[in-house]
Amino acid sequence: MSRTSNPIADFRSDTVTRPSRAMYEAMAAAPLGDDVLGDDPTVLELQEYVADLLGKENGLFVPSGTMSNLIAIFLHVKPGEELLCEENSHILIYEQAGYAQINQVSVRSIPSERGVFDAARLKTMFRDDNLHFPQTKMLSLENTHNRGGGTVWPYNTLLDVCRTAKEARLTLHLDGARLMNAQAASGRTAKEIAAPFDTVSLCFSKGLGAPVGSILVGSRDHIRAGLRRRKVLGGGLRQVGVLAAAALFAMKHHTARLTEDHELAQWIATQLAEIGPEHLRLKYDTIDTNMVFCEITSERIVAVAKTAGTTPAGWFAGKLAEKGVLVLPTGPATIRIVTHRDVNMEDGRRLIDLAAVLATLNSR
Ligand SMILES: *Cc1c(COP(=O)(O)O)cnc(C)c1O
């Protein structure tokens, strides 16, 4: 663990991971060029490596997953056209409606169970050919699904939905920010999961532990057009091999260990459940990957938080933070706990011990 001297156990997100010494060494040793001029060898190596791993022709290294999704939407949907995505997807909720601001396209959202829906549901979204309607061009799925609780799409459902979308001539994009977590949890390779999609976005800066960066992969033509778009969005970077080296290191050394994060999340969920649903209740009854969502049900905490002028989740997170354990409030009474390579079992025990004391204090 790179974290041993850090007194803070940070469970807010897997984006908080810091580079390890070995990752810094890989960054320092990376050959560099000017990537806007197209000659940074480390960026080229990363793009080829990930494209190959995901079974696509080429890749485009970008500063963030938001930019990656924005470029994908640009490739598949013209101004005035429409894209379909799931109702709690990152594209819809957490990207400032960039699809509307930047791409000038509209979105229709698909209801789901934890981010997953079936082909029959998708079919209810299809429009007739009618001049009153926008034309639907693209379907975006998210795997693993963030707000759904780190959900992995069941593979046959995924294939079925993608086949149905293809039959309706929709282009398919995968927001695979945590695609490698889906691989680790499902026994399906990232290549198999990516196979039905025209473009796939993957983040290096989540559980993979690189400090910065995402990639968009797809056909050579898509990536050529995406390269132009990246430039106008301000995403053309120069000696960015220094960051691509961190991403390459993460892909090669940090994917297999994601199962450890999943095991720790599972353990935390089991322990939280034992505290009792009258105090804390798991929002979802299964934990697929590295996320645990927990609702604060304790009547005492609800009352104390109200007196303090905050939400139960805000109060609970504040109390944990006083003891050096960070979690993320994601609703008035909901907190999110995410595991990653900079927290370990010891941190998990700290979290559970504190949560048990806080949740049950004065409750009898
Ligand atoms: C984190 C994330 C992104 C991209 O976020 P950035 O902060 O822009 O890198 C996209 N989709 C999902 C599902 C994510 O979790």
PDB file of C-alpha atoms and ligand atoms in Angstrom, residues 15 64-67 69 90 95 142 144 146 175 177-178 203 205-206 214, ligand 1:
ATOM      1  CA  THR A  15     -10.660   9.187  -7.710  1.00  0.00           C
ATOM      2  CA  SER A  64     -11.204  13.536 -18.327  1.00  0.00           C
ATOM      3  CA  GLY A  65     -14.081  11.109 -18.724  1.00  0.00           C
ATOM      4  CA  THR A  66     -16.396  14.063 -19.224  1.00  0.00           C
ATOM      5  CA  MET A  67     -14.426  15.118 -22.303  1.00  0.00           C
ATOM      6  CA  ASN A  69     -18.150  11.259 -23.368  1.00  0.00           C
ATOM      7  CA  HIS A  90     -23.151  10.088 -15.388  1.00  0.00           C
ATOM      8  CA  GLU A  95     -21.667  16.395 -16.782  1.00  0.00           C
ATOM      9  CA  GLU A 142     -22.711   2.761 -18.249  1.00  0.00           C
ATOM     10  CA  THR A 144     -20.124  -0.417 -14.028  1.00  0.00           C
ATOM     11  CA  ASN A 146     -21.964   4.543 -10.648  1.00  0.00           C
ATOM     12  CA  ASP A 175     -19.282   4.935 -20.597  1.00  0.00           C
ATOM     13  CA  ALA A 177     -15.259   4.755 -16.621  1.00  0.00           C
ATOM     14  CA  ARG A 178     -14.978   1.625 -14.442  1.00  0.00           C
ATOM     15  CA  CYS A 203     -11.010   6.325 -16.869  1.00  0.00           C
ATOM     16  CA  SER A 205      -8.037   8.139 -12.632  1.00  0.00           C
ATOM     17  CA  LYS A 206     -10.617   6.033 -10.777  1.00  0.00           C
ATOM     18  CA  SER A 214      -9.282   8.902 -19.676  1.00  0.00           C
TER      19      SER A 214
HETATM   20  C1  LIG B   1     -15.969   9.538 -13.162  1.00  0.00           C
HETATM   21  C2  LIG B   1     -16.896   9.178 -14.231  1.00  0.00           C
HETATM   22  C3  LIG B   1     -16.831   9.796 -15.486  1.00  0.00           C
HETATM   23  C4  LIG B   1     -15.848  10.879 -15.839  1.00  0.00           C
HETATM   24  O1  LIG B   1     -15.609  11.811 -14.876  1.00  0.00           O
HETATM   25  P1  LIG B   1     -14.400  12.869 -14.981  1.00  0.00           P
HETATM   26  O2  LIG B   1     -14.360  13.396 -13.602  1.00  0.00           O
HETATM   27  O3  LIG B   1     -14.786  13.858 -16.001  1.00  0.00           O
HETATM   28  O4  LIG B   1     -13.161  12.128 -15.382  1.00  0.00           O
HETATM   29  C5  LIG B   1     -17.703   9.372 -16.458  1.00  0.00           C
HETATM   30  N1  LIG B   1     -18.585   8.396 -16.207  1.00  0.00           N
HETATM   31  C6  LIG B   1     -18.669   7.774 -15.024  1.00  0.00           C
HETATM   32  C7  LIG B   1     -19.647   6.674 -14.840  1.00  0.00           C
HETATM   33  C8  LIG B   1     -17.831   8.153 -13.994  1.00  0.00           C
HETATM   34  O5  LIG B   1     -17.932   7.541 -12.799  1.00  0.00           O
END
